[in-house]
Amino acid sequence: MFIETLKTMRLYERQSKLGIYHTFHRKNTVYVFKCDNCGVTFLRPRAKVDPDRASNDYKHVCSYCDTKKYAQKIGVKMRKVYQLDASSTMKTL
């Protein structure tokens, strides 16, 4: 489940050729998700997430859960909802 978008800013300091220290910053956008399998809240950088997936239209699974097992479980649930047998070739999601 998509929860929110956070913006972070990191400050760095570097030394120039002349020995003078300069500070500079880098901004980063992070998405906050809640795992649909175990309920744990986790973060993902915006660069690693497809913009369409940053919504509640998709399922989100944390790195601790087995994504393939979760997909199987959801597929079985959807087949029961649509009353499809296991040999059906119709896609559920």
Tab-separated table of C-alpha atoms in Angstrom:
chain	number	residue	atom	x	y	z
A	1	MET	CA	0.000	0.000	0.000
A	2	PHE	CA	1.340	3.423	-0.940
A	3	ILE	CA	1.394	5.792	2.045
A	4	GLU	CA	3.251	9.015	1.202
A	5	THR	CA	6.135	10.757	-0.548
A	6	LEU	CA	9.026	12.181	1.469
A	7	LYS	CA	11.759	14.571	0.370
A	8	THR	CA	15.148	14.397	2.046
A	9	MET	CA	18.126	16.710	1.778
A	10	ARG	CA	21.683	15.688	2.622
A	11	LEU	CA	24.428	18.194	3.298
A	12	TYR	CA	27.988	17.429	2.238
A	13	GLU	CA	31.262	19.264	2.576
A	14	ARG	CA	34.153	19.147	0.148
A	15	GLN	CA	37.539	20.743	-0.010
A	16	SER	CA	38.530	22.795	-3.045
A	17	LYS	CA	41.946	22.813	-4.689
A	18	LEU	CA	42.841	25.883	-2.653
A	19	GLY	CA	41.923	24.170	0.633
A	20	ILE	CA	38.659	26.039	1.196
A	21	TYR	CA	35.727	23.939	2.429
A	22	HIS	CA	32.426	24.290	0.575
A	23	THR	CA	29.084	22.882	1.617
A	24	PHE	CA	26.628	21.544	-0.934
A	25	HIS	CA	23.358	19.634	-0.753
A	26	ARG	CA	21.627	16.835	-2.620
A	27	LYS	CA	17.859	16.337	-2.626
A	28	ASN	CA	16.294	12.883	-2.729
A	29	THR	CA	12.652	11.782	-3.003
A	30	VAL	CA	11.554	8.623	-1.186
A	31	TYR	CA	8.261	6.721	-1.335
A	32	VAL	CA	6.838	5.168	1.836
A	33	PHE	CA	4.999	1.865	1.348
A	34	LYS	CA	3.255	-0.601	3.647
A	35	CYS	CA	3.790	-4.272	2.798
A	36	ASP	CA	0.532	-5.916	1.724
A	37	ASN	CA	1.801	-9.273	3.001
A	38	CYS	CA	3.219	-8.609	6.495
A	39	GLY	CA	2.222	-4.975	7.182
A	40	VAL	CA	5.755	-3.589	7.670
A	41	THR	CA	6.402	0.002	6.560
A	42	PHE	CA	9.355	0.357	4.187
A	43	LEU	CA	11.028	3.008	2.022
A	44	ARG	CA	12.010	2.956	-1.646
A	45	PRO	CA	13.865	5.681	-3.561
A	46	ARG	CA	11.785	7.321	-6.273
A	47	ALA	CA	14.384	6.443	-8.906
A	48	LYS	CA	13.842	2.716	-8.263
A	49	VAL	CA	10.016	2.803	-8.513
A	50	ASP	CA	7.960	3.146	-11.693
A	51	PRO	CA	5.772	6.291	-11.350
A	52	ASP	CA	2.616	4.300	-12.143
A	53	ARG	CA	3.316	1.936	-9.226
A	54	ALA	CA	3.351	4.783	-6.688
A	55	SER	CA	-0.368	4.319	-6.062
A	56	ASN	CA	-2.744	1.923	-4.356
A	57	ASP	CA	-3.697	0.307	-7.681
A	58	TYR	CA	-0.759	-2.089	-7.266
A	59	LYS	CA	0.317	-4.449	-4.493
A	60	HIS	CA	3.588	-3.689	-2.673
A	61	VAL	CA	5.740	-6.308	-0.952
A	62	CYS	CA	8.801	-5.601	1.226
A	63	SER	CA	12.208	-7.180	0.682
A	64	TYR	CA	11.708	-9.577	3.628
A	65	CYS	CA	8.663	-11.291	2.080
A	66	ASP	CA	8.681	-13.786	-0.781
A	67	THR	CA	7.100	-11.940	-3.723
A	68	LYS	CA	6.444	-15.080	-5.769
A	69	LYS	CA	4.617	-16.783	-2.896
A	70	TYR	CA	2.519	-13.663	-2.298
A	71	ALA	CA	1.600	-13.445	-6.009
A	72	GLN	CA	0.480	-17.098	-5.957
A	73	LYS	CA	-1.697	-16.438	-2.912
A	74	ILE	CA	-3.345	-13.402	-4.520
A	75	GLY	CA	-3.886	-15.333	-7.772
A	76	VAL	CA	-5.698	-18.117	-5.914
A	77	LYS	CA	-7.869	-15.553	-4.125
A	78	MET	CA	-8.792	-13.823	-7.400
A	79	ARG	CA	-9.636	-17.153	-9.076
A	80	LYS	CA	-12.083	-17.874	-6.250
A	81	VAL	CA	-13.656	-14.436	-6.622
A	82	TYR	CA	-14.136	-14.839	-10.382
A	83	GLN	CA	-14.972	-18.562	-10.036
A	84	LEU	CA	-12.241	-19.729	-12.426
A	85	ASP	CA	-10.661	-23.172	-12.317
A	86	ALA	CA	-6.885	-23.643	-12.152
A	87	SER	CA	-6.619	-24.619	-15.825
A	88	SER	CA	-8.242	-21.411	-17.058
A	89	THR	CA	-6.101	-19.280	-19.372
A	90	MET	CA	-7.896	-16.013	-18.576
A	91	LYS	CA	-5.695	-13.500	-16.705
A	92	THR	CA	-7.027	-12.411	-13.296
A	93	LEU	CA	-5.016	-9.221	-12.719
